[in-house]
Amino acid sequence: MTFRARIFAVLALTGVVPVALLGWLSFSLHRAEVERTVSRAQAAIAAEAARNVERTIASGIEGLRLSVGALPLGELSDVELTAVLRIPYRQLAFVNAVALLTSSGNLLAAPAYEQGAAKPDSFNGQDLKVFLARVPVSLAVQTGTALGVPYRGSSGTSRVPVALRMDGGRVLAAELTLKEIEGRLADLGSAAFLAGEEGVALAGAAELSFDEKHLAATVVAARKPSARLVRHADGTEWLAAAAPVGSMGWAVGVAQPAAAAFSGAVRVRNYTLFWASVALLLTAVLGALLSRGLSEPVRELSQGVRALAEGRYDRSVAVESRDELGQLAQGFNQMAREIRRRDDEIRSWNADLQQRVDHRTAELKMAQDQILRTRRLAAIGSLGAGIAHELNNPLTAVAGLISLARKQLGEQSPQADTLKQALEQARRVSKIVSDLRQFAEQERSEGGRRFPLAQPVQGALDLYADMLREKRIDVRKELKEGLRDAQGDPVQIQQVIAHLVQNAIAAMPEGGELRIGLADVAGDALKLTVTDSGKGIAPEMRERIFDPFFTTKDGLAGVGLGLSISHSIVEAHHGKLLVESAPGEGATFTVLLPAAAPAAHLV
């Protein structure tokens, strides 16, 4: 723990904690007392409301009994019963419908009700079906008076089916609306509700939360009022009280938000938080004044040490005093500058050494690759020279015999086409033997002659002009003028360029762009580039494309000697043949040749 943290901890323990504890204790006691007082008041309100509900239902049933008690229902016909049942229906405003049933629940006459009547609750034909299905007929036959399970009608108001046993085994059924009870609950001025069995909301609320249902079920089971904190349907905390409605299995609840019920306790809590904040602010000010002279320099030194350990030398410790801490900070800054100077020297020396090592390594690898390629080409050249010498004479004889047989048999003979194909294949083998012989002749015996490099470039393009047009390949020439001449054999250089153009055409079977560039390199060498927009060369193939008999062409398109011969010709002219390519981005072949002056030859 830092010095500043320790100072603040001591001040907080002596100043803030006592205020907070005292405020919390006062708030807790005040809240508990308020909860007991408000709970008792709400329980009394709920009990009185429950008694009113019970009296309202009882008076409604009694009024219905008195209304039909004087009617001679047993002496009237069905038509007369229908008219007589309208008497209690019209007298009692809280009755939505009246019906006379048998003990088995069958109608004895048409029910008395009116759609859209001036009643506290509207009633229609669908409500009549629900009412008749819920009348407790069997229970009324047994007990004389039965109250059914409440339900909500089409208007959303809760209703209760009532059945009264009459003389002659008849049952008078009526539907009582709870509209009046709902209005009385609304007059209580708080969130009051009437709950039926299983916590179903009958009046005052569209739906009850789980806590409110559990409270209603508890008071019904215990048959005495109860109060507690509940979670309202909207998720907020409310203080609710409920009381049972007689033995009907209902409960009346009265609730109000906990924030309103505990407003006094909340004010105490707010006062406590305010003074605790004031004490905390005073503690912060006092702690800042006390710790400024000690903890700030220590923190600066600690951060400087951390930055130095992480290799960040740009951070220095501010020196603001002339005491021991100031001298320590000044010594630390001097030490950091010295470490930075030495570290920069070491890094510079390492970077220079690494650059030299990388350069020498690259040169060594290039030299090793050149030696290996030269040895490989020399061995293959010797082998190719021997094979070419041994195959040349037999091939000449075979070609001559095939030509003689074709002449003797005539052009119209059945064997003419077969002999023609055999002669073409023999000539193809002869061409391969010729290429092998040319590949074997890597060293030049003469120095050649001076010639402009643009001449063999144009000759190679003219050679493949028809094929370029046929393949829909656009040729772009970027030939710099005023270049020095090249030294060597222009025919062989044209052969190199022709091989490169032929490979570019093969790489663009669907057409594309071929760019031929010619420029100088520092005035001492010539640089020829052949770039195509084809499919490119995979990285694993770039190291092998100059090997003899290695080809990426399909079928009989080539035997893989073109680039090998071109590489040998360029090296024989003391030049280099390079390739740059990426899959899908085309390829660029670069030919570097020395200018005509002997002193400008590349090694």
Coordinates of N, CA and C in Angstrom, one line a residue, residues 67 79 112-113 135 166 174 177 183-184 187 209 231 267 272 277 290 314 330 364 410 447 449 451 497 501 513 561 596:
S67 N -86.1 -10.2 -4.4 CA -86.8 -9.7 -5.6 C -87.6 -10.8 -6.2
V79 N -93.7 -18.9 -21.2 CA -93.7 -17.6 -21.8 C -93.9 -16.5 -20.7
A112 N -83.3 -13.6 -19.0 CA -83.6 -12.2 -19.1 C -82.3 -11.4 -19.1
Y113 N -82.0 -10.8 -20.2 CA -80.8 -9.9 -20.3 C -81.0 -9.0 -21.6
V135 N -72.7 -21.6 -14.0 CA -73.6 -21.5 -12.9 C -73.5 -22.8 -12.0
M166 N -84.9 -22.8 -5.7 CA -86.3 -22.4 -5.6 C -87.2 -23.6 -5.3
A174 N -78.2 -16.2 -11.6 CA -78.0 -14.7 -11.9 C -76.5 -14.5 -12.0
T177 N -72.3 -8.5 -11.4 CA -71.0 -7.8 -11.9 C -70.3 -7.2 -10.7
G183 N -65.1 0.0 -8.5 CA -65.1 1.4 -8.3 C -64.7 1.8 -6.9
R184 N -65.2 1.0 -5.9 CA -64.8 1.3 -4.5 C -63.3 1.1 -4.2
D187 N -61.5 4.0 -5.3 CA -61.6 5.2 -4.4 C -60.7 5.2 -3.2
S209 N -48.6 -9.8 -9.8 CA -47.3 -10.4 -9.8 C -47.3 -11.7 -9.0
R231 N -42.8 -7.7 -4.9 CA -42.3 -7.2 -6.2 C -43.5 -7.0 -7.1
R267 N -35.3 10.0 3.1 CA -34.7 11.3 3.4 C -33.5 11.2 4.4
T272 N -27.7 11.2 5.2 CA -26.5 10.5 5.6 C -25.5 10.5 4.5
S277 N -20.6 12.3 2.1 CA -19.8 12.8 1.0 C -19.0 14.1 1.4
L290 N -1.6 16.6 2.9 CA -0.6 15.9 3.7 C 0.3 15.0 2.8
D314 N 12.4 8.0 -22.3 CA 12.0 9.4 -22.5 C 11.3 10.0 -21.2
Q330 N 17.3 13.8 -9.0 CA 18.3 14.3 -9.9 C 19.3 13.2 -10.2
L364 N 26.3 -15.0 -50.1 CA 26.8 -16.4 -50.0 C 25.7 -17.3 -50.6
G410 N 3.5 -43.7 -102.3 CA 2.7 -42.7 -102.9 C 1.8 -42.0 -101.9
G447 N 33.8 -13.3 -79.3 CA 33.2 -12.2 -78.5 C 31.9 -11.6 -79.2
R449 N 29.6 -9.5 -81.9 CA 29.6 -8.2 -82.5 C 28.7 -7.2 -81.8
F451 N 25.6 -4.7 -81.6 CA 24.3 -4.6 -82.2 C 23.3 -3.9 -81.3
I497 N 14.7 -13.8 -76.5 CA 13.5 -13.0 -76.4 C 12.3 -13.8 -77.0
V501 N 8.7 -14.5 -75.2 CA 7.4 -14.1 -75.7 C 6.6 -15.3 -75.9
E513 N -2.3 -8.7 -71.8 CA -1.4 -7.6 -72.2 C 0.0 -8.1 -72.0
L561 N 13.0 -27.0 -72.4 CA 14.4 -26.6 -72.7 C 14.5 -25.1 -73.0
A596 N 28.2 -2.5 -74.7 CA 29.2 -2.9 -75.6 C 30.6 -2.7 -75.1

